[in-house]
Amino acid sequence: MKVENKTKTQQEIENEMLELNEQFSAFLHTKGIAAKFKLAFHNMSESTKQHAADVAEFEAVKAKSAEDNKEFAEFLRTKGIKAKYRLVVKNLKNGAKTAPANTAAQIAKVQAETKAAVARANALGKPQQTEINAATLEEEFNAFLKSKGLDGKYTVCVTED
């Protein structure tokens, strides 16, 4: 379950203060009591719309959290201490039944990853043990020059002493 705590930055706080200051200034400059009430109710309706959007977003996060943590959500919905105890025991039994299979799957996954990592390390760490002579060395240098686009300009001739 992931919970995000949003802390307001200084800029966000300043923006909110400026917005409130503008609303209050508009309220003070409004002439007549009826106009002041209309403005106040308009601001309240805007606040209610934002609150409704926030509530909908909260409900979506809450539903996703309940889906991600089914056992815990079921525990919270269960009424009574005996029912909660039975639910915990049932979940423990189910976990004990599936534990060997889950553990075996995790071990197999780790072993496969380890073998792949060892193979990559061996491939990178150990150069090929081939016999190097003047001809192969000359071929490799010329192939390198060709890869850099310098094969027309330079050629390497290797002779063995």
Short mmCIF file of N, CA and C in Angstrom, two decimals:
data_model
loop_
_atom_site.label_atom_id
_atom_site.label_comp_id
_atom_site.label_asym_id
_atom_site.label_seq_id
_atom_site.Cartn_x
_atom_site.Cartn_y
_atom_site.Cartn_z
N MET A 1 0.86 -1.17 0.00
CA MET A 1 0.00 0.00 0.00
C MET A 1 0.90 1.23 0.00
N LYS A 2 0.68 2.10 -0.92
CA LYS A 2 1.49 3.30 -1.06
C LYS A 2 0.66 4.50 -0.65
N VAL A 3 1.18 5.28 0.28
CA VAL A 3 0.50 6.48 0.75
C VAL A 3 1.39 7.67 0.41
N GLU A 4 0.81 8.62 -0.24
CA GLU A 4 1.57 9.81 -0.60
C GLU A 4 1.15 10.96 0.31
N ASN A 5 2.14 11.55 0.93
CA ASN A 5 1.89 12.74 1.72
C ASN A 5 2.39 13.92 0.90
N LYS A 6 1.47 14.82 0.59
CA LYS A 6 1.86 15.97 -0.22
C LYS A 6 2.08 17.15 0.71
N THR A 7 3.29 17.64 0.69
CA THR A 7 3.59 18.83 1.47
C THR A 7 3.59 20.01 0.51
N LYS A 8 3.08 21.10 0.99
CA LYS A 8 2.97 22.28 0.15
C LYS A 8 4.30 23.04 0.16
N THR A 9 4.68 23.47 -1.01
CA THR A 9 5.89 24.28 -1.10
C THR A 9 5.55 25.72 -0.77
N GLN A 10 6.58 26.49 -0.58
CA GLN A 10 6.39 27.91 -0.25
C GLN A 10 5.64 28.61 -1.38
N GLN A 11 5.95 28.23 -2.62
CA GLN A 11 5.29 28.85 -3.79
C GLN A 11 3.80 28.53 -3.79
N GLU A 12 3.42 27.28 -3.49
CA GLU A 12 2.01 26.91 -3.45
C GLU A 12 1.27 27.67 -2.37
N ILE A 13 1.90 27.81 -1.22
CA ILE A 13 1.28 28.56 -0.12
C ILE A 13 1.08 30.02 -0.52
N GLU A 14 2.09 30.61 -1.15
CA GLU A 14 1.97 32.00 -1.60
C GLU A 14 0.86 32.15 -2.64
N ASN A 15 0.75 31.18 -3.55
CA ASN A 15 -0.31 31.23 -4.57
C ASN A 15 -1.69 31.17 -3.92
N GLU A 16 -1.85 30.30 -2.92
CA GLU A 16 -3.13 30.21 -2.22
C GLU A 16 -3.45 31.51 -1.49
N MET A 17 -2.44 32.11 -0.87
CA MET A 17 -2.66 33.38 -0.16
C MET A 17 -3.05 34.48 -1.14
N LEU A 18 -2.39 34.50 -2.29
CA LEU A 18 -2.75 35.51 -3.30
C LEU A 18 -4.17 35.30 -3.80
N GLU A 19 -4.55 34.05 -4.02
CA GLU A 19 -5.91 33.76 -4.49
C GLU A 19 -6.95 34.18 -3.45
N LEU A 20 -6.69 33.83 -2.18
CA LEU A 20 -7.61 34.24 -1.12
C LEU A 20 -7.68 35.75 -0.99
N ASN A 21 -6.54 36.41 -1.13
CA ASN A 21 -6.50 37.87 -1.05
C ASN A 21 -7.33 38.48 -2.18
N GLU A 22 -7.22 37.92 -3.40
CA GLU A 22 -8.00 38.43 -4.53
C GLU A 22 -9.50 38.22 -4.29
N GLN A 23 -9.87 37.04 -3.77
CA GLN A 23 -11.28 36.77 -3.50
C GLN A 23 -11.82 37.72 -2.43
N PHE A 24 -11.03 37.93 -1.39
CA PHE A 24 -11.48 38.82 -0.31
C PHE A 24 -11.56 40.26 -0.81
N SER A 25 -10.60 40.65 -1.65
CA SER A 25 -10.61 42.00 -2.21
C SER A 25 -11.85 42.18 -3.10
N ALA A 26 -12.16 41.15 -3.91
CA ALA A 26 -13.36 41.23 -4.76
C ALA A 26 -14.61 41.32 -3.89
N PHE A 27 -14.62 40.57 -2.79
CA PHE A 27 -15.77 40.61 -1.88
C PHE A 27 -15.93 42.00 -1.27
N LEU A 28 -14.82 42.61 -0.85
CA LEU A 28 -14.89 43.95 -0.22
C LEU A 28 -15.30 45.02 -1.22
N HIS A 29 -14.90 44.89 -2.47
CA HIS A 29 -15.20 45.91 -3.46
C HIS A 29 -16.59 45.74 -4.07
N THR A 30 -17.24 44.63 -3.75
CA THR A 30 -18.59 44.40 -4.26
C THR A 30 -19.55 45.33 -3.52
N LYS A 31 -20.39 46.00 -4.27
CA LYS A 31 -21.32 46.96 -3.68
C LYS A 31 -22.65 46.29 -3.40
N GLY A 32 -23.18 46.49 -2.27
CA GLY A 32 -24.49 45.97 -1.90
C GLY A 32 -24.41 44.60 -1.25
N ILE A 33 -25.32 44.39 -0.31
CA ILE A 33 -25.33 43.13 0.44
C ILE A 33 -25.74 41.97 -0.44
N ALA A 34 -26.67 42.18 -1.38
CA ALA A 34 -27.12 41.10 -2.25
C ALA A 34 -25.97 40.63 -3.14
N ALA A 35 -25.21 41.57 -3.67
CA ALA A 35 -24.08 41.22 -4.52
C ALA A 35 -23.00 40.49 -3.73
N LYS A 36 -22.80 40.89 -2.47
CA LYS A 36 -21.81 40.20 -1.62
C LYS A 36 -22.24 38.77 -1.36
N PHE A 37 -23.52 38.54 -1.11
CA PHE A 37 -24.02 37.18 -0.90
C PHE A 37 -23.87 36.34 -2.16
N LYS A 38 -24.19 36.93 -3.32
CA LYS A 38 -24.06 36.19 -4.58
C LYS A 38 -22.60 35.77 -4.80
N LEU A 39 -21.67 36.68 -4.56
CA LEU A 39 -20.25 36.37 -4.73
C LEU A 39 -19.81 35.29 -3.74
N ALA A 40 -20.24 35.41 -2.50
CA ALA A 40 -19.87 34.42 -1.50
C ALA A 40 -20.41 33.03 -1.87
N PHE A 41 -21.67 32.97 -2.31
CA PHE A 41 -22.26 31.68 -2.70
C PHE A 41 -21.59 31.12 -3.96
N HIS A 42 -21.20 31.99 -4.86
CA HIS A 42 -20.48 31.53 -6.06
C HIS A 42 -19.15 30.91 -5.66
N ASN A 43 -18.42 31.57 -4.76
CA ASN A 43 -17.14 31.03 -4.29
C ASN A 43 -17.34 29.70 -3.56
N MET A 44 -18.41 29.60 -2.77
CA MET A 44 -18.70 28.34 -2.07
C MET A 44 -19.03 27.22 -3.05
N SER A 45 -19.75 27.54 -4.13
CA SER A 45 -20.09 26.50 -5.11
C SER A 45 -18.83 26.01 -5.84
N GLU A 46 -17.92 26.93 -6.14
CA GLU A 46 -16.65 26.53 -6.76
C GLU A 46 -15.86 25.62 -5.81
N SER A 47 -15.86 25.97 -4.54
CA SER A 47 -15.16 25.16 -3.54
C SER A 47 -15.81 23.78 -3.43
N THR A 48 -17.12 23.71 -3.53
CA THR A 48 -17.84 22.44 -3.46
C THR A 48 -17.50 21.57 -4.67
N LYS A 49 -17.40 22.17 -5.84
CA LYS A 49 -17.02 21.41 -7.04
C LYS A 49 -15.63 20.81 -6.88
N GLN A 50 -14.70 21.59 -6.36
CA GLN A 50 -13.33 21.09 -6.15
C GLN A 50 -13.33 19.98 -5.11
N HIS A 51 -14.15 20.15 -4.07
CA HIS A 51 -14.25 19.13 -3.02
C HIS A 51 -14.81 17.83 -3.60
N ALA A 52 -15.79 17.94 -4.48
CA ALA A 52 -16.36 16.74 -5.10
C ALA A 52 -15.32 16.03 -5.95
N ALA A 53 -14.49 16.78 -6.66
CA ALA A 53 -13.42 16.17 -7.47
C ALA A 53 -12.40 15.49 -6.56
N ASP A 54 -12.07 16.12 -5.43
CA ASP A 54 -11.13 15.53 -4.49
C ASP A 54 -11.69 14.25 -3.88
N VAL A 55 -12.97 14.25 -3.56
CA VAL A 55 -13.61 13.06 -2.99
C VAL A 55 -13.60 11.92 -4.00
N ALA A 56 -13.88 12.22 -5.25
CA ALA A 56 -13.88 11.18 -6.29
C ALA A 56 -12.49 10.59 -6.46
N GLU A 57 -11.48 11.45 -6.44
CA GLU A 57 -10.09 10.97 -6.56
C GLU A 57 -9.72 10.11 -5.35
N PHE A 58 -10.13 10.52 -4.16
CA PHE A 58 -9.86 9.75 -2.96
C PHE A 58 -10.53 8.38 -3.02
N GLU A 59 -11.76 8.33 -3.50
CA GLU A 59 -12.48 7.06 -3.60
C GLU A 59 -11.79 6.13 -4.61
N ALA A 60 -11.27 6.68 -5.69
CA ALA A 60 -10.56 5.86 -6.68
C ALA A 60 -9.29 5.27 -6.08
N VAL A 61 -8.55 6.08 -5.34
CA VAL A 61 -7.34 5.59 -4.68
C VAL A 61 -7.69 4.55 -3.63
N LYS A 62 -8.76 4.78 -2.91
CA LYS A 62 -9.20 3.85 -1.87
C LYS A 62 -9.60 2.51 -2.49
N ALA A 63 -10.31 2.54 -3.62
CA ALA A 63 -10.73 1.30 -4.28
C ALA A 63 -9.52 0.54 -4.81
N LYS A 64 -8.55 1.24 -5.37
CA LYS A 64 -7.34 0.58 -5.87
C LYS A 64 -6.57 -0.03 -4.72
N SER A 65 -6.48 0.67 -3.61
CA SER A 65 -5.78 0.15 -2.44
C SER A 65 -6.47 -1.10 -1.91
N ALA A 66 -7.80 -1.09 -1.87
CA ALA A 66 -8.54 -2.26 -1.40
C ALA A 66 -8.32 -3.44 -2.35
N GLU A 67 -8.22 -3.16 -3.64
CA GLU A 67 -7.98 -4.23 -4.61
C GLU A 67 -6.57 -4.80 -4.46
N ASP A 68 -5.60 -3.93 -4.20
CA ASP A 68 -4.22 -4.38 -4.05
C ASP A 68 -4.01 -5.17 -2.75
N ASN A 69 -4.75 -4.85 -1.73
CA ASN A 69 -4.61 -5.50 -0.42
C ASN A 69 -5.92 -6.17 -0.02
N LYS A 70 -6.29 -7.19 -0.77
CA LYS A 70 -7.60 -7.82 -0.58
C LYS A 70 -7.77 -8.41 0.82
N GLU A 71 -6.72 -9.10 1.30
CA GLU A 71 -6.85 -9.74 2.61
C GLU A 71 -7.03 -8.71 3.73
N PHE A 72 -6.26 -7.62 3.66
CA PHE A 72 -6.38 -6.60 4.70
C PHE A 72 -7.74 -5.92 4.63
N ALA A 73 -8.23 -5.65 3.41
CA ALA A 73 -9.54 -5.03 3.27
C ALA A 73 -10.63 -5.95 3.81
N GLU A 74 -10.48 -7.25 3.54
CA GLU A 74 -11.46 -8.21 4.07
C GLU A 74 -11.41 -8.23 5.59
N PHE A 75 -10.20 -8.14 6.15
CA PHE A 75 -10.04 -8.11 7.61
C PHE A 75 -10.74 -6.89 8.19
N LEU A 76 -10.60 -5.74 7.54
CA LEU A 76 -11.25 -4.52 8.04
C LEU A 76 -12.77 -4.62 7.97
N ARG A 77 -13.30 -5.28 6.93
CA ARG A 77 -14.75 -5.41 6.79
C ARG A 77 -15.35 -6.44 7.74
N THR A 78 -14.53 -7.37 8.21
CA THR A 78 -15.03 -8.43 9.08
C THR A 78 -15.41 -7.84 10.44
N LYS A 79 -16.60 -8.21 10.91
CA LYS A 79 -17.10 -7.69 12.19
C LYS A 79 -16.92 -8.77 13.27
N GLY A 80 -16.51 -8.36 14.42
CA GLY A 80 -16.39 -9.27 15.55
C GLY A 80 -15.00 -9.86 15.67
N ILE A 81 -14.58 -10.05 16.91
CA ILE A 81 -13.23 -10.54 17.17
C ILE A 81 -13.08 -12.00 16.76
N LYS A 82 -14.14 -12.81 16.96
CA LYS A 82 -14.06 -14.23 16.57
C LYS A 82 -13.94 -14.37 15.07
N ALA A 83 -14.72 -13.57 14.34
CA ALA A 83 -14.68 -13.64 12.89
C ALA A 83 -13.31 -13.18 12.37
N LYS A 84 -12.74 -12.16 13.00
CA LYS A 84 -11.42 -11.69 12.60
C LYS A 84 -10.38 -12.77 12.88
N TYR A 85 -10.49 -13.44 14.02
CA TYR A 85 -9.56 -14.52 14.37
C TYR A 85 -9.65 -15.65 13.35
N ARG A 86 -10.88 -16.05 12.99
CA ARG A 86 -11.06 -17.13 12.00
C ARG A 86 -10.47 -16.73 10.64
N LEU A 87 -10.66 -15.49 10.26
CA LEU A 87 -10.13 -15.01 8.99
C LEU A 87 -8.60 -15.05 8.99
N VAL A 88 -7.99 -14.62 10.08
CA VAL A 88 -6.52 -14.64 10.18
C VAL A 88 -6.01 -16.08 10.10
N VAL A 89 -6.66 -16.99 10.84
CA VAL A 89 -6.24 -18.39 10.82
C VAL A 89 -6.40 -18.98 9.41
N LYS A 90 -7.51 -18.66 8.75
CA LYS A 90 -7.74 -19.15 7.38
C LYS A 90 -6.66 -18.64 6.43
N ASN A 91 -6.32 -17.35 6.55
CA ASN A 91 -5.28 -16.78 5.68
C ASN A 91 -3.91 -17.39 5.98
N LEU A 92 -3.64 -17.68 7.26
CA LEU A 92 -2.37 -18.34 7.61
C LEU A 92 -2.30 -19.74 7.01
N LYS A 93 -3.40 -20.47 7.07
CA LYS A 93 -3.44 -21.82 6.50
C LYS A 93 -3.24 -21.77 4.99
N ASN A 94 -3.93 -20.84 4.33
CA ASN A 94 -3.77 -20.70 2.88
C ASN A 94 -2.33 -20.31 2.52
N GLY A 95 -1.75 -19.42 3.31
CA GLY A 95 -0.36 -19.01 3.07
C GLY A 95 0.60 -20.18 3.28
N ALA A 96 0.33 -21.01 4.29
CA ALA A 96 1.19 -22.16 4.55
C ALA A 96 1.10 -23.18 3.42
N LYS A 97 -0.09 -23.32 2.83
CA LYS A 97 -0.26 -24.26 1.72
C LYS A 97 0.49 -23.79 0.47
N THR A 98 0.43 -22.51 0.19
CA THR A 98 1.05 -21.99 -1.03
C THR A 98 2.51 -21.60 -0.85
N ALA A 99 3.01 -21.58 0.38
CA ALA A 99 4.39 -21.14 0.64
C ALA A 99 5.43 -21.98 -0.09
N PRO A 100 5.37 -23.32 -0.04
CA PRO A 100 6.42 -24.09 -0.74
C PRO A 100 6.45 -23.81 -2.25
N ALA A 101 5.29 -23.70 -2.86
CA ALA A 101 5.25 -23.43 -4.30
C ALA A 101 5.81 -22.04 -4.60
N ASN A 102 5.42 -21.06 -3.80
CA ASN A 102 5.91 -19.70 -4.00
C ASN A 102 7.42 -19.63 -3.77
N THR A 103 7.89 -20.31 -2.73
CA THR A 103 9.32 -20.32 -2.44
C THR A 103 10.09 -20.99 -3.56
N ALA A 104 9.59 -22.12 -4.05
CA ALA A 104 10.26 -22.82 -5.15
C ALA A 104 10.31 -21.95 -6.40
N ALA A 105 9.23 -21.24 -6.69
CA ALA A 105 9.21 -20.36 -7.86
C ALA A 105 10.22 -19.22 -7.70
N GLN A 106 10.29 -18.65 -6.50
CA GLN A 106 11.24 -17.57 -6.26
C GLN A 106 12.68 -18.07 -6.36
N ILE A 107 12.95 -19.27 -5.82
CA ILE A 107 14.30 -19.84 -5.89
C ILE A 107 14.68 -20.10 -7.34
N ALA A 108 13.75 -20.67 -8.12
CA ALA A 108 14.03 -20.93 -9.53
C ALA A 108 14.32 -19.64 -10.29
N LYS A 109 13.57 -18.61 -9.99
CA LYS A 109 13.77 -17.32 -10.65
C LYS A 109 15.14 -16.75 -10.32
N VAL A 110 15.51 -16.80 -9.04
CA VAL A 110 16.81 -16.27 -8.61
C VAL A 110 17.94 -17.09 -9.23
N GLN A 111 17.78 -18.42 -9.27
CA GLN A 111 18.82 -19.26 -9.87
C GLN A 111 18.99 -18.94 -11.35
N ALA A 112 17.89 -18.75 -12.06
CA ALA A 112 17.97 -18.42 -13.48
C ALA A 112 18.66 -17.08 -13.68
N GLU A 113 18.31 -16.10 -12.87
CA GLU A 113 18.94 -14.78 -12.97
C GLU A 113 20.42 -14.87 -12.64
N THR A 114 20.77 -15.67 -11.64
CA THR A 114 22.17 -15.83 -11.25
C THR A 114 22.96 -16.49 -12.37
N LYS A 115 22.41 -17.54 -12.98
CA LYS A 115 23.11 -18.21 -14.09
C LYS A 115 23.32 -17.25 -15.25
N ALA A 116 22.31 -16.45 -15.55
CA ALA A 116 22.44 -15.48 -16.64
C ALA A 116 23.50 -14.44 -16.31
N ALA A 117 23.54 -13.98 -15.07
CA ALA A 117 24.53 -12.98 -14.66
C ALA A 117 25.94 -13.57 -14.72
N VAL A 118 26.09 -14.80 -14.28
CA VAL A 118 27.39 -15.46 -14.32
C VAL A 118 27.84 -15.63 -15.77
N ALA A 119 26.92 -16.02 -16.64
CA ALA A 119 27.27 -16.19 -18.05
C ALA A 119 27.70 -14.86 -18.67
N ARG A 120 26.98 -13.78 -18.34
CA ARG A 120 27.36 -12.46 -18.86
C ARG A 120 28.73 -12.03 -18.33
N ALA A 121 28.96 -12.28 -17.03
CA ALA A 121 30.24 -11.91 -16.43
C ALA A 121 31.38 -12.71 -17.05
N ASN A 122 31.15 -14.00 -17.28
CA ASN A 122 32.19 -14.82 -17.90
C ASN A 122 32.47 -14.36 -19.32
N ALA A 123 31.42 -13.99 -20.05
CA ALA A 123 31.61 -13.54 -21.43
C ALA A 123 32.38 -12.23 -21.47
N LEU A 124 32.11 -11.35 -20.51
CA LEU A 124 32.80 -10.06 -20.49
C LEU A 124 34.18 -10.15 -19.86
N GLY A 125 34.33 -10.99 -18.87
CA GLY A 125 35.57 -11.03 -18.10
C GLY A 125 36.67 -11.84 -18.73
N LYS A 126 36.34 -12.85 -19.49
CA LYS A 126 37.37 -13.71 -20.06
C LYS A 126 37.41 -13.51 -21.57
N PRO A 127 38.54 -13.01 -22.08
CA PRO A 127 38.65 -12.89 -23.52
C PRO A 127 38.81 -14.28 -24.14
N GLN A 128 38.46 -14.36 -25.39
CA GLN A 128 38.57 -15.64 -26.09
C GLN A 128 40.04 -16.05 -26.13
N GLN A 129 40.30 -17.30 -25.82
CA GLN A 129 41.65 -17.83 -25.83
C GLN A 129 41.95 -18.36 -27.23
N THR A 130 42.32 -17.46 -28.13
CA THR A 130 42.67 -17.86 -29.48
C THR A 130 44.14 -17.56 -29.71
N GLU A 131 44.68 -18.27 -30.63
CA GLU A 131 46.08 -18.07 -30.99
C GLU A 131 46.20 -16.79 -31.79
N ILE A 132 47.06 -15.89 -31.35
CA ILE A 132 47.24 -14.63 -32.04
C ILE A 132 48.54 -14.71 -32.84
N ASN A 133 48.42 -14.46 -34.11
CA ASN A 133 49.61 -14.39 -34.96
C ASN A 133 49.56 -13.10 -35.74
N ALA A 134 50.56 -12.87 -36.55
CA ALA A 134 50.67 -11.60 -37.29
C ALA A 134 49.48 -11.40 -38.22
N ALA A 135 49.00 -12.45 -38.85
CA ALA A 135 47.90 -12.32 -39.82
C ALA A 135 46.60 -11.92 -39.12
N THR A 136 46.28 -12.57 -38.00
CA THR A 136 45.03 -12.22 -37.30
C THR A 136 45.12 -10.83 -36.71
N LEU A 137 46.30 -10.46 -36.21
CA LEU A 137 46.47 -9.12 -35.65
C LEU A 137 46.29 -8.06 -36.74
N GLU A 138 46.84 -8.32 -37.91
CA GLU A 138 46.69 -7.39 -39.02
C GLU A 138 45.23 -7.27 -39.44
N GLU A 139 44.51 -8.39 -39.49
CA GLU A 139 43.09 -8.38 -39.85
C GLU A 139 42.27 -7.58 -38.86
N GLU A 140 42.53 -7.76 -37.55
CA GLU A 140 41.78 -7.04 -36.53
C GLU A 140 42.04 -5.54 -36.58
N PHE A 141 43.32 -5.13 -36.78
CA PHE A 141 43.62 -3.70 -36.89
C PHE A 141 42.94 -3.09 -38.11
N ASN A 142 43.00 -3.78 -39.23
CA ASN A 142 42.36 -3.25 -40.45
C ASN A 142 40.84 -3.21 -40.32
N ALA A 143 40.25 -4.21 -39.62
CA ALA A 143 38.81 -4.18 -39.38
C ALA A 143 38.44 -2.99 -38.49
N PHE A 144 39.28 -2.70 -37.49
CA PHE A 144 39.05 -1.54 -36.62
C PHE A 144 39.10 -0.24 -37.42
N LEU A 145 40.11 -0.13 -38.29
CA LEU A 145 40.22 1.07 -39.12
C LEU A 145 39.02 1.21 -40.05
N LYS A 146 38.54 0.08 -40.58
CA LYS A 146 37.37 0.11 -41.45
C LYS A 146 36.14 0.57 -40.68
N SER A 147 35.99 0.11 -39.40
CA SER A 147 34.82 0.50 -38.60
C SER A 147 34.84 2.00 -38.30
N LYS A 148 36.04 2.58 -38.25
CA LYS A 148 36.15 4.01 -38.00
C LYS A 148 36.14 4.84 -39.29
N GLY A 149 36.07 4.15 -40.44
CA GLY A 149 36.02 4.86 -41.72
C GLY A 149 37.38 5.31 -42.20
N LEU A 150 38.44 4.74 -41.68
CA LEU A 150 39.80 5.14 -42.04
C LEU A 150 40.49 4.10 -42.91
N ASP A 151 39.74 3.14 -43.42
CA ASP A 151 40.38 2.05 -44.18
C ASP A 151 40.94 2.54 -45.50
N GLY A 152 40.39 3.56 -46.08
CA GLY A 152 40.93 4.10 -47.35
C GLY A 152 42.17 4.93 -47.13
N LYS A 153 42.32 5.46 -45.92
CA LYS A 153 43.43 6.36 -45.62
C LYS A 153 44.63 5.62 -45.03
N TYR A 154 44.36 4.62 -44.20
CA TYR A 154 45.43 3.90 -43.51
C TYR A 154 45.27 2.40 -43.70
N THR A 155 46.38 1.69 -43.67
CA THR A 155 46.41 0.23 -43.63
C THR A 155 47.55 -0.17 -42.70
N VAL A 156 47.35 -1.26 -42.02
CA VAL A 156 48.35 -1.75 -41.09
C VAL A 156 48.91 -3.04 -41.63
N CYS A 157 50.22 -3.12 -41.62
CA CYS A 157 50.93 -4.36 -42.01
C CYS A 157 51.72 -4.81 -40.79
N VAL A 158 51.46 -6.02 -40.34
CA VAL A 158 52.13 -6.55 -39.17
C VAL A 158 53.08 -7.66 -39.62
N THR A 159 54.31 -7.54 -39.19
CA THR A 159 55.29 -8.59 -39.50
C THR A 159 55.80 -9.16 -38.21
N GLU A 160 56.14 -10.41 -38.25
CA GLU A 160 56.60 -11.10 -37.05
C GLU A 160 58.12 -11.18 -37.09
N ASP A 161 58.77 -10.82 -36.00
CA ASP A 161 60.23 -10.87 -35.94
C ASP A 161 60.71 -12.20 -35.45
#
